[in-house]
Coordinates of C-alpha atoms in Angstrom, one line a residue:
M298 CA 2.3 -12.4 2.5
A299 CA 2.2 -8.9 1.1
R300 CA -0.7 -6.6 1.8
I301 CA -2.1 -3.3 0.7
Y302 CA -3.4 -0.9 3.3
G303 CA -5.8 2.0 2.4
I304 CA -5.6 4.5 5.2
D305 CA -8.2 7.2 6.3
L306 CA -6.6 9.3 9.0
G307 CA -10.0 10.7 10.3
H308 CA -10.2 13.1 13.2
H309 CA -12.7 11.0 15.0
T310 CA -12.0 7.5 13.6
V311 CA -9.0 6.0 11.8
R312 CA -10.1 3.5 9.2
L313 CA -8.3 0.8 7.2
S314 CA -9.2 -1.2 4.1
V315 CA -6.9 -4.3 4.0
W316 CA -6.1 -6.2 0.8
E317 CA -3.9 -9.2 0.2
G318 CA -1.6 -9.3 -2.8
S319 CA -0.5 -6.5 -5.1
F320 CA -2.3 -4.0 -7.4
G321 CA -2.2 -6.5 -10.2
R322 CA -3.9 -9.2 -8.2
M323 CA -5.5 -8.4 -4.9
N324 CA -8.2 -9.7 -2.6
L325 CA -10.1 -7.8 0.0
E326 CA -9.4 -9.0 3.5
G327 CA -11.7 -6.6 5.3
Y328 CA -12.2 -3.2 7.0
E329 CA -11.0 -2.0 10.4
Q330 CA -11.4 1.1 12.5
A331 CA -10.1 2.6 15.7
L332 CA -11.5 5.6 17.6
V333 CA -9.3 8.6 18.2
A334 CA -9.1 10.2 21.6
Q335 CA -11.2 13.4 21.7
D336 CA -11.0 16.7 23.5
L337 CA -13.7 19.4 23.7
E338 CA -11.0 22.1 23.4
A339 CA -9.6 21.2 20.0
P340 CA -9.8 18.6 17.3
S341 CA -7.4 15.6 17.5
D342 CA -3.9 16.2 16.3
I343 CA -1.8 14.1 13.9
V344 CA 0.0 12.4 16.8
T345 CA -3.2 11.2 18.4
R346 CA -4.5 9.9 15.1
L347 CA -1.3 8.1 14.3
A348 CA -1.5 6.5 17.7
A349 CA -4.9 5.0 16.7
L350 CA -3.3 3.9 13.4
D351 CA -0.5 2.2 15.3
G352 CA -3.1 0.2 17.2
L353 CA -4.7 -1.1 14.0
L354 CA -1.4 -2.0 12.3
A355 CA -0.2 -3.8 15.5
N356 CA -2.8 -6.5 14.7
H357 CA -1.0 -7.3 11.4
E358 CA 2.3 -9.0 10.6
R359 CA 4.1 -6.3 8.7
H360 CA 6.3 -7.2 5.6
A361 CA 8.8 -5.1 3.7
S362 CA 6.7 -5.6 0.6
D363 CA 3.5 -4.1 2.1
T364 CA 2.1 -1.1 0.3
F365 CA 0.3 1.9 1.8
V366 CA -2.0 4.5 0.2
L367 CA -3.8 7.4 1.7
G368 CA -5.3 10.8 1.0
F369 CA -4.0 14.2 1.7
P370 CA -6.5 16.6 3.4
T371 CA -8.3 18.7 0.7
E372 CA -8.7 21.5 3.2
Q373 CA -4.8 21.8 3.3
A374 CA -4.6 21.9 -0.5
S375 CA -5.8 24.2 -3.3
V376 CA -7.5 23.0 -6.4
R377 CA -7.8 25.1 -9.6
R378 CA -9.0 24.6 -13.2
I379 CA -6.6 26.0 -15.8
E380 CA -7.3 26.5 -19.5
L381 CA -4.3 26.4 -21.9
P382 CA -4.4 27.1 -25.6
F383 CA -2.6 23.9 -26.6
N384 CA -3.1 20.2 -26.0
D385 CA 0.4 18.8 -26.3
R386 CA 1.1 17.1 -22.9
E387 CA 4.7 18.1 -22.8
K388 CA 3.8 21.7 -23.4
V389 CA 1.1 21.5 -20.7
Q390 CA 3.7 20.2 -18.3
Q391 CA 6.1 23.0 -19.0
A392 CA 3.6 25.9 -19.1
L393 CA 1.4 24.9 -16.2
P394 CA 3.6 26.2 -13.3
F395 CA 3.8 29.7 -14.9
E396 CA 0.1 29.8 -15.6
V397 CA -0.8 28.7 -12.1
E398 CA 1.5 31.1 -10.5
N399 CA -0.4 34.0 -12.1
Q400 CA -3.7 32.8 -10.5
V401 CA -2.7 31.9 -6.9
P402 CA -1.7 34.2 -4.0
F403 CA 1.3 32.1 -2.8
D404 CA 4.8 31.3 -3.8
L405 CA 4.7 28.3 -6.1
D406 CA 8.3 27.4 -5.1
E407 CA 7.0 26.4 -1.7
M408 CA 4.2 24.3 -3.2
L409 CA 3.9 20.9 -4.8
L410 CA 1.9 20.9 -8.1
T411 CA 0.1 17.9 -9.5
H412 CA -2.4 17.9 -12.4
R413 CA -4.4 15.9 -14.9
I414 CA -5.9 17.0 -18.2
L415 CA -9.7 17.0 -18.0
D416 CA -10.5 17.7 -21.6
D417 CA -8.7 17.9 -24.9
T418 CA -10.7 20.0 -27.3
G419 CA -8.3 19.7 -30.1
V420 CA -7.2 23.3 -29.9
G421 CA -6.6 23.6 -26.1
S422 CA -6.7 21.8 -22.8
L423 CA -8.7 22.1 -19.6
V424 CA -6.4 21.1 -16.7
L425 CA -7.3 20.3 -13.1
C426 CA -4.5 21.2 -10.8
G427 CA -3.9 20.3 -7.1
M428 CA -1.4 22.2 -4.9
A429 CA -0.2 21.7 -1.4
P430 CA 2.6 23.2 0.8
Q431 CA 5.8 21.2 0.5
Q432 CA 6.3 21.5 4.3
R433 CA 3.0 20.0 5.2
V434 CA 3.6 17.1 2.8
S435 CA 7.1 16.7 4.1
D436 CA 5.9 16.7 7.8
L437 CA 3.3 14.0 7.0
L438 CA 5.7 11.8 5.2
E439 CA 8.2 12.2 8.0
V440 CA 5.9 11.0 10.8
L441 CA 4.7 8.1 8.6
G442 CA 8.3 7.2 7.8
E443 CA 8.9 6.9 11.5
R444 CA 6.4 4.0 11.4
N445 CA 8.0 2.5 8.3
I446 CA 5.1 3.7 6.2
D447 CA 6.1 5.1 2.8
P448 CA 2.8 5.7 0.9
K449 CA 2.8 4.8 -2.7
T450 CA 0.3 7.6 -3.3
L451 CA -0.8 10.7 -1.4
T452 CA -3.9 11.9 -3.3
V453 CA -5.9 15.0 -2.6
D454 CA -8.6 13.0 -0.7
A455 CA -11.7 14.6 -2.3
D456 CA -10.4 13.2 -5.6
L457 CA -10.8 9.7 -4.3
L458 CA -14.6 10.1 -4.0
G459 CA -14.8 9.9 -7.8
A460 CA -14.7 6.1 -7.4
F461 CA -18.4 6.1 -6.5
A462 CA -19.8 8.5 -9.1
T463 CA -20.1 6.7 -12.4
E464 CA -22.7 8.4 -14.5
G465 CA -24.3 11.7 -15.2
V466 CA -23.8 14.8 -13.0
Q467 CA -23.3 13.7 -9.4
V468 CA -21.8 15.2 -6.3
A469 CA -20.1 12.9 -3.8
V470 CA -20.3 14.3 -0.3
D471 CA -18.2 12.9 2.6
F472 CA -19.5 14.1 6.0
G473 CA -16.4 13.9 8.2
H474 CA -15.7 14.9 11.8
T475 CA -14.1 18.3 11.2
R476 CA -14.8 18.9 7.5
T477 CA -17.1 17.9 4.7
L478 CA -15.8 17.0 1.3
M479 CA -17.6 17.8 -2.0
T480 CA -16.6 16.3 -5.3
L481 CA -18.4 17.1 -8.6
C482 CA -18.3 14.3 -11.1
I483 CA -19.5 14.4 -14.7
D484 CA -19.9 11.0 -16.4
G485 CA -17.6 9.4 -13.9
Q486 CA -14.8 12.0 -14.1
V487 CA -13.9 14.3 -11.2
V488 CA -14.0 17.9 -12.5
D489 CA -14.1 19.9 -9.3
M490 CA -13.8 19.6 -5.5
R491 CA -13.8 21.5 -2.3
A492 CA -13.7 21.1 1.4
L493 CA -16.2 22.8 3.8
S494 CA -14.8 23.6 7.2
R495 CA -17.8 22.1 9.1
G496 CA -18.5 18.5 10.2
G497 CA -20.0 16.3 12.8
R498 CA -17.8 17.7 15.6
D499 CA -19.8 21.0 15.4
L500 CA -23.0 19.1 16.2
T501 CA -21.3 17.2 19.1
L502 CA -19.9 20.4 20.6
A503 CA -23.3 22.1 20.4
L504 CA -24.8 19.3 22.4
A505 CA -22.0 19.1 24.9
K506 CA -22.2 22.8 25.6
A507 CA -26.0 22.9 25.8
L508 CA -26.4 19.7 27.9
G509 CA -23.2 20.1 30.0
V510 CA -22.0 16.6 29.2
D511 CA -18.6 15.2 28.0
F512 CA -17.7 14.6 24.4
E513 CA -18.4 10.9 24.3
N514 CA -21.8 11.3 25.8
A515 CA -22.7 14.1 23.5
Q516 CA -21.5 12.1 20.5
A517 CA -23.7 9.1 21.5
Q518 CA -26.8 11.3 22.0
K519 CA -26.2 13.0 18.6
H520 CA -26.3 9.6 16.8
R521 CA -29.2 8.4 18.9
V522 CA -31.5 11.3 17.8
G523 CA -29.8 12.2 14.5
L524 CA -31.7 14.9 12.7
G525 CA -35.0 13.8 14.4
E526 CA -37.8 11.5 13.6
E527 CA -39.5 14.3 11.7
A528 CA -36.6 14.4 9.2
A529 CA -37.0 10.7 8.7
T530 CA -40.7 11.1 7.8
G531 CA -40.1 14.1 5.5
E532 CA -41.0 16.8 7.9
I533 CA -38.0 19.1 8.1
G534 CA -38.8 21.0 11.3
L535 CA -35.6 23.1 11.1
V536 CA -35.7 26.2 13.3
E537 CA -35.8 29.5 11.2
A538 CA -35.1 27.7 8.0
E539 CA -37.6 29.5 5.7
W540 CA -34.7 30.2 3.3
L541 CA -34.7 26.6 2.4
D542 CA -37.1 27.1 -0.5
A543 CA -36.3 23.9 -2.5
E544 CA -39.4 22.0 -3.6
P545 CA -39.8 18.5 -2.0
T546 CA -38.6 15.7 -4.3
E547 CA -40.2 12.3 -4.3
T548 CA -37.5 9.7 -4.2
D549 CA -37.8 6.1 -3.5
M550 CA -34.4 4.7 -2.6
S551 CA -35.6 1.7 -0.6
A552 CA -35.4 -0.7 -3.4
S553 CA -31.6 -0.8 -3.3
G554 CA -31.7 -2.6 0.1
W555 CA -28.2 -1.6 1.1
D556 CA -29.2 2.0 1.2
D557 CA -32.1 1.7 3.7
E558 CA -32.3 4.5 6.2
T559 CA -30.7 3.8 9.6
T560 CA -33.3 3.3 12.3
A561 CA -33.1 4.2 16.0
A562 CA -33.5 0.6 16.9
E563 CA -30.2 -0.2 15.3
L564 CA -28.3 2.3 17.5
P565 CA -26.8 1.5 20.9
K566 CA -28.9 2.7 23.9
V567 CA -27.8 5.8 25.6
E568 CA -29.1 7.7 28.6
M569 CA -30.5 11.0 27.4
A570 CA -29.5 14.2 29.3
A571 CA -32.7 15.9 28.1
P572 CA -36.0 15.0 26.3
I573 CA -35.4 13.6 22.9
D574 CA -37.2 16.4 21.2
D575 CA -35.0 19.0 22.9
V576 CA -31.8 17.1 21.9
A577 CA -33.0 16.7 18.3
A578 CA -33.7 20.5 18.2
I579 CA -30.1 21.3 19.3
V580 CA -28.7 18.9 16.7
K581 CA -30.9 20.3 13.9
D582 CA -30.0 23.9 14.8
A583 CA -26.3 23.1 14.8
F584 CA -26.7 21.4 11.4
V585 CA -28.2 24.4 9.7
P586 CA -24.9 26.3 9.0
L587 CA -23.4 23.2 7.4
L588 CA -26.6 22.6 5.4
T589 CA -26.6 26.2 4.3
E590 CA -23.0 26.0 3.1
L591 CA -23.6 22.7 1.4
R592 CA -26.6 24.1 -0.5
A593 CA -24.7 27.3 -1.5
S594 CA -21.7 25.2 -2.7
L595 CA -24.0 23.0 -4.8
I596 CA -25.5 26.0 -6.5
A597 CA -22.0 27.5 -7.0
L598 CA -20.8 24.3 -8.7
E599 CA -23.8 24.2 -11.0
D600 CA -23.3 27.8 -12.0
K601 CA -19.5 27.4 -12.5
H602 CA -19.8 24.4 -14.7
G603 CA -23.1 25.1 -16.4
V604 CA -24.7 21.8 -15.2
E605 CA -27.6 20.6 -13.1
V606 CA -26.8 18.1 -10.3
A607 CA -28.8 14.9 -10.7
G608 CA -28.0 13.3 -7.4
L609 CA -25.9 13.2 -4.3
L610 CA -23.8 10.3 -3.0
I611 CA -23.1 10.6 0.7
S612 CA -20.4 8.9 2.8
G613 CA -18.4 9.3 6.0
G614 CA -19.5 8.9 9.6
G615 CA -22.2 11.6 9.1
A616 CA -23.9 9.6 6.4
R617 CA -25.1 7.2 9.1
M618 CA -27.1 9.8 11.1
L619 CA -30.8 9.3 11.5
G620 CA -32.7 11.3 8.9
M621 CA -29.6 12.5 7.1
R622 CA -30.5 11.1 3.7
S623 CA -34.2 12.0 3.9
L624 CA -33.4 15.6 5.0
L625 CA -30.9 16.2 2.3
T626 CA -33.3 14.8 -0.4
E627 CA -36.1 17.1 1.0
V628 CA -34.0 20.3 1.3
L629 CA -31.7 20.0 -1.8
G630 CA -34.4 18.7 -4.1
V631 CA -32.2 15.9 -5.6
P632 CA -32.0 12.1 -5.0
V633 CA -29.6 11.2 -2.2
R634 CA -28.1 7.8 -1.5
R635 CA -25.2 6.4 0.4
V636 CA -22.2 5.3 -1.6
Y637 CA -22.1 1.7 -2.5
I638 CA -19.0 -0.2 -1.5
D639 CA -18.9 -3.7 -2.9
S640 CA -18.0 -6.3 -0.2
S641 CA -17.9 -9.0 -2.9
E642 CA -17.9 -12.2 -0.9
D643 CA -21.0 -12.5 1.3
G644 CA -22.9 -9.4 0.0
T645 CA -22.9 -7.8 3.5
P646 CA -23.3 -4.0 3.0
V647 CA -20.1 -2.0 3.8
D648 CA -20.4 1.0 6.0
A649 CA -20.2 4.2 3.9
A650 CA -17.8 5.6 6.5
Y651 CA -15.1 3.4 4.9
A652 CA -15.4 5.3 1.5
L653 CA -12.0 7.0 1.7
A654 CA -10.1 4.0 3.0
H655 CA -11.7 1.8 0.2
A656 CA -11.3 4.3 -2.6
S657 CA -7.7 5.1 -1.8
V658 CA -6.9 1.5 -2.9
S659 CA -9.5 1.0 -5.6
R660 CA -8.6 4.2 -7.5
V661 CA -4.9 3.2 -7.7
A662 CA -5.8 -0.3 -8.7
E663 CA -7.9 1.0 -11.5
K664 CA -4.9 3.1 -12.7
T665 CA -6.9 6.2 -12.5
R666 CA -5.0 9.4 -13.0
L667 CA -5.2 11.2 -9.6
L668 CA -4.1 14.4 -8.1
D669 CA -1.2 12.6 -6.4
L670 CA 1.2 14.9 -4.4
R671 CA 4.1 12.4 -4.5
V672 CA 5.8 14.4 -7.2
D673 CA 9.2 16.0 -7.7
A674 CA 11.5 15.5 -4.7
F675 CA 8.6 13.7 -2.9
A676 CA 8.0 11.1 -5.7
Y677 CA 7.5 7.6 -4.4
R678 CA 10.8 5.7 -4.8
G679 CA 9.9 2.4 -3.1
N680 CA 10.7 0.2 -6.2
L681 CA 13.6 2.3 -7.2
A682 CA 15.1 2.1 -3.7
A683 CA 14.7 -1.7 -3.7
I684 CA 16.5 -1.9 -7.1
G685 CA 19.2 0.5 -5.8
N686 CA 19.8 -1.7 -2.8
I687 CA 20.1 -4.8 -5.0
L688 CA 22.6 -3.0 -7.2
R689 CA 24.6 -1.8 -4.2
Y690 CA 24.6 -5.2 -2.5
S691 CA 25.6 -6.8 -5.9
A692 CA 28.5 -4.3 -6.3
L693 CA 29.7 -5.0 -2.7
A694 CA 29.5 -8.8 -3.4
A695 CA 31.4 -8.4 -6.6
T696 CA 34.1 -6.3 -4.9
A697 CA 34.4 -8.8 -2.1
L698 CA 34.8 -11.6 -4.7
L699 CA 37.4 -9.7 -6.6
I700 CA 39.5 -9.0 -3.4
A701 CA 39.2 -12.6 -2.4
G702 CA 40.2 -13.8 -5.9
V703 CA 43.3 -11.5 -5.9
G704 CA 44.3 -12.7 -2.4
F705 CA 43.8 -16.3 -3.4
F706 CA 45.8 -15.8 -6.6
A707 CA 48.7 -14.2 -4.6
Y708 CA 48.6 -17.0 -2.1
K709 CA 48.7 -19.7 -4.8
T710 CA 51.4 -17.9 -6.7
A711 CA 53.7 -17.8 -3.7
A712 CA 52.9 -21.4 -3.0
L713 CA 53.7 -22.4 -6.5
N714 CA 57.0 -20.5 -6.6
A715 CA 58.1 -22.2 -3.4
E716 CA 57.0 -25.5 -4.9
M717 CA 59.0 -24.8 -8.0
A718 CA 62.2 -23.9 -6.0
R719 CA 61.7 -27.1 -4.0
V720 CA 61.2 -29.1 -7.2
E721 CA 64.2 -27.6 -8.8
A722 CA 66.4 -28.5 -5.8
A723 CA 64.8 -31.9 -5.6
M724 CA 65.4 -32.4 -9.3
A725 CA 69.1 -31.5 -8.9
D726 CA 69.4 -33.9 -5.9
T727 CA 67.6 -36.6 -7.8
V728 CA 69.8 -36.2 -10.9
V729 CA 72.9 -36.2 -8.8
A730 CA 71.7 -39.2 -6.9
A731 CA 70.7 -41.0 -10.0
F732 CA 73.8 -40.0 -12.0
P733 CA 76.6 -39.7 -9.6
D734 CA 79.0 -38.9 -12.4
V735 CA 77.1 -35.8 -13.4
N736 CA 78.7 -32.6 -12.4
P737 CA 76.4 -31.0 -9.7
D738 CA 77.2 -27.5 -11.0
K739 CA 75.7 -28.5 -14.4
V740 CA 72.6 -30.0 -12.9
A741 CA 72.0 -26.8 -11.0
D742 CA 71.4 -25.1 -14.4
P743 CA 67.7 -25.5 -15.3
N744 CA 68.6 -25.9 -19.0
M745 CA 70.7 -28.9 -18.2
A746 CA 67.9 -30.5 -16.3
Q747 CA 65.1 -29.6 -18.8
A748 CA 64.1 -33.1 -19.7
I749 CA 63.6 -34.1 -16.1
M750 CA 61.7 -30.9 -15.3
L751 CA 59.4 -31.4 -18.3
E752 CA 58.6 -34.9 -17.1
K753 CA 57.8 -33.6 -13.6
T754 CA 55.6 -30.8 -15.0
A755 CA 53.7 -33.3 -17.1
E756 CA 53.1 -35.4 -14.1
T757 CA 51.8 -32.5 -12.0
T758 CA 49.5 -31.4 -14.8
A759 CA 48.0 -34.8 -15.0
R760 CA 47.3 -34.8 -11.3
Q761 CA 45.5 -31.4 -11.6
E762 CA 43.4 -32.6 -14.5
A763 CA 42.4 -35.7 -12.5
I764 CA 41.3 -33.6 -9.5
A765 CA 39.3 -31.2 -11.7
A766 CA 37.5 -34.1 -13.3
I767 CA 35.9 -35.2 -10.0
M768 CA 34.9 -31.7 -8.9
P769 CA 31.3 -30.6 -9.8
D770 CA 30.7 -27.5 -11.9
D771 CA 28.0 -26.1 -9.6
P772 CA 28.2 -26.0 -5.8
P773 CA 26.6 -29.0 -4.1
I774 CA 24.1 -26.9 -2.1
L775 CA 23.0 -24.9 -5.3
T776 CA 22.5 -28.2 -7.1
L777 CA 20.4 -29.6 -4.2
W778 CA 18.3 -26.4 -4.0
E779 CA 17.7 -26.5 -7.8
A780 CA 16.5 -30.2 -7.5
I781 CA 14.1 -29.2 -4.8
A782 CA 12.7 -26.2 -6.8
D783 CA 12.3 -28.5 -9.9
N784 CA 10.3 -31.1 -8.0
V785 CA 7.7 -29.1 -6.1
P786 CA 4.3 -28.5 -7.8
K787 CA 3.8 -25.5 -10.0
H788 CA 2.6 -22.5 -8.1
T789 CA -0.7 -22.6 -9.9
D790 CA -1.3 -26.2 -8.6
A791 CA -0.2 -25.7 -5.0
R792 CA 1.2 -22.5 -3.6
I793 CA 4.3 -22.9 -1.4
D794 CA 6.0 -20.0 0.4
V795 CA 9.3 -21.2 1.9
R796 CA 9.9 -19.5 5.3
E797 CA 13.0 -21.4 6.4
L798 CA 15.5 -23.8 4.7
Q799 CA 18.1 -25.7 6.7
I800 CA 20.7 -28.1 5.0
S801 CA 22.9 -30.3 7.1
D802 CA 25.2 -33.2 6.1
G803 CA 22.4 -35.7 5.9
T804 CA 19.1 -33.8 6.0
V805 CA 17.2 -31.0 4.4
Q806 CA 14.6 -29.3 6.6
I807 CA 12.0 -27.0 4.9
K808 CA 9.5 -24.8 6.8
A809 CA 6.8 -23.5 4.5
E810 CA 3.3 -22.1 4.1
T811 CA 0.5 -23.1 1.7
D812 CA -3.2 -22.7 1.2
G813 CA -4.5 -26.0 2.6
F814 CA -3.8 -29.5 3.9
D815 CA -4.4 -30.9 0.4
D816 CA -1.8 -28.6 -1.1
A817 CA 0.7 -29.7 1.6
A818 CA 0.1 -33.4 0.6
K819 CA 0.6 -32.5 -3.1
I820 CA 4.0 -30.9 -2.2
E821 CA 5.1 -34.0 -0.3
A822 CA 4.0 -36.4 -3.0
S823 CA 5.7 -34.3 -5.7
L824 CA 9.0 -34.3 -3.9
Q825 CA 8.8 -38.1 -3.3
E826 CA 8.6 -38.7 -7.1
Y827 CA 12.2 -37.6 -7.4
P828 CA 14.4 -40.6 -6.5
R829 CA 16.8 -38.8 -4.3
F830 CA 13.8 -37.4 -2.2
K831 CA 11.8 -40.6 -2.0
D832 CA 11.9 -40.5 1.8
A833 CA 10.6 -36.9 2.1
R834 CA 8.0 -36.6 4.8
K835 CA 5.8 -33.6 5.9
G836 CA 4.9 -32.8 9.5
D837 CA 4.1 -30.0 12.0
E838 CA 1.0 -29.0 10.0
K839 CA -0.7 -26.0 11.7
K840 CA -3.6 -23.8 10.6
V841 CA -2.6 -20.1 10.6
K842 CA -5.4 -17.7 9.6
E843 CA -6.2 -18.7 6.0
S844 CA -3.0 -20.7 5.4
I845 CA -1.3 -23.9 6.5
R846 CA 2.2 -23.9 7.9
F847 CA 4.1 -27.2 7.8
S848 CA 7.6 -28.7 7.5
V849 CA 9.2 -31.2 5.1
T850 CA 12.1 -33.3 6.1
I851 CA 14.2 -34.9 3.3
P852 CA 16.9 -37.5 4.4
L853 CA 20.0 -37.4 2.1
D854 CA 22.6 -40.0 1.4
A855 CA 25.9 -38.7 2.8
D856 CA 27.9 -39.6 -0.3
E857 CA 25.4 -38.0 -2.6
T858 CA 25.5 -34.8 -0.6
E859 CA 29.3 -34.6 -0.9
E860 CA 29.3 -35.4 -4.6
G861 CA 26.5 -33.0 -5.4

């Protein structure tokens, strides 16, 4: 059963969104996460994060048809807006590299360039460009390839956050462990993005240093106190934060239900290394630089695009911190809410920390034009490779058949020549035996024995035609398989995925998978309606996850099997 995996290779937690099917028809199976081993000295490296990913994927049965999608770190990329004096897409494609090269301080030959047209004014184009070093993309694809992961898309990850901003002027902010992503969206379209080099790790390190505790303990205490109970009630209480001159904004977000503020009672208990107020003060002090940079970036985005931000959508692990939403609403003066991820089936709210893992799949499924770095020599070739393999295997099979045919022809030719010589000798002996008065030398001449030879040839031809008449046009096994395929229910009535097929002289054994016990019964009944399969019987039914595995045994008449 093919699956789609949306991957978020976070520095603190690796997350997956898992979907069954394909992008044309897919169903959400769920979300999973694995913690990444941490070190106070440096953030986790790619090897450590991939080890966490390996642990998650080990819980799934992998298939060759599985699809993977993930984001490329925005902090390792460069995003630019380029204005061109024409709107023809082909001209934009041709002129863009030259225009970009004039605006960036690096060699474009060492970069991958992807783009999409934001606006077509009729006389010109506004283009959003994404660039990343070829070597970094190559290194990432290489380590993923070692795990048989060939991502269909590798999107600049801040571009994925546009999945949650659908109207007006909104900024999606993803609070990660080592960085914070900001994505400006206007009427549902991503128009700008950036990555701030601060995240939740800075707050954890500040606590670990101040309290003299290890990383895990500091992390737990950080989430236990968050930004303080004062922040949750609207009292900021930030140390030396007079520069935060934004007017308080009254915002009632409680009606949405899924966006209620996290409470201390919902968090796991942890032994505090200092009084709660002291711990909260350390966290708030450590948060000030990120908050300062976030506020300055919002102002810069408004000035650059001539807009006024109407609201913030927050996601990532940091979005769960106590008091985060209330504090941002108070300080930034705009409504703030967590991103909404539709869980569809039971209505259970989905943790906003899964935003990137979810959006990496949903954006591709929506066929949204993304800043996908799988371009040029790094273009995704999964489908083309499969087609190429099919063509290569077909060519090999055709060559093998040709060689076998030539060999068989040579063998038959030699056999026929020997047979003709023997027949000619026998003809001569027969003529001499039948007509003793015939000169043996004359009978040795084929022309003299033509009548007898023609008679023998006609007899041989008659035998060959008789043999050909009793041989089937199609191979018996192919005919049998076609009969089975024609007499199972339609896929829309009862799904059947054949896992194993064994055909012996008197029995056909099928091992298959379907959606339920009723569907297995339908398949058995459908086969029994065909006279030759009237004795078909199912068995070995076993529930496997959401499917049923079973076997069907079809006794065959030996004569029918041989005759096809």
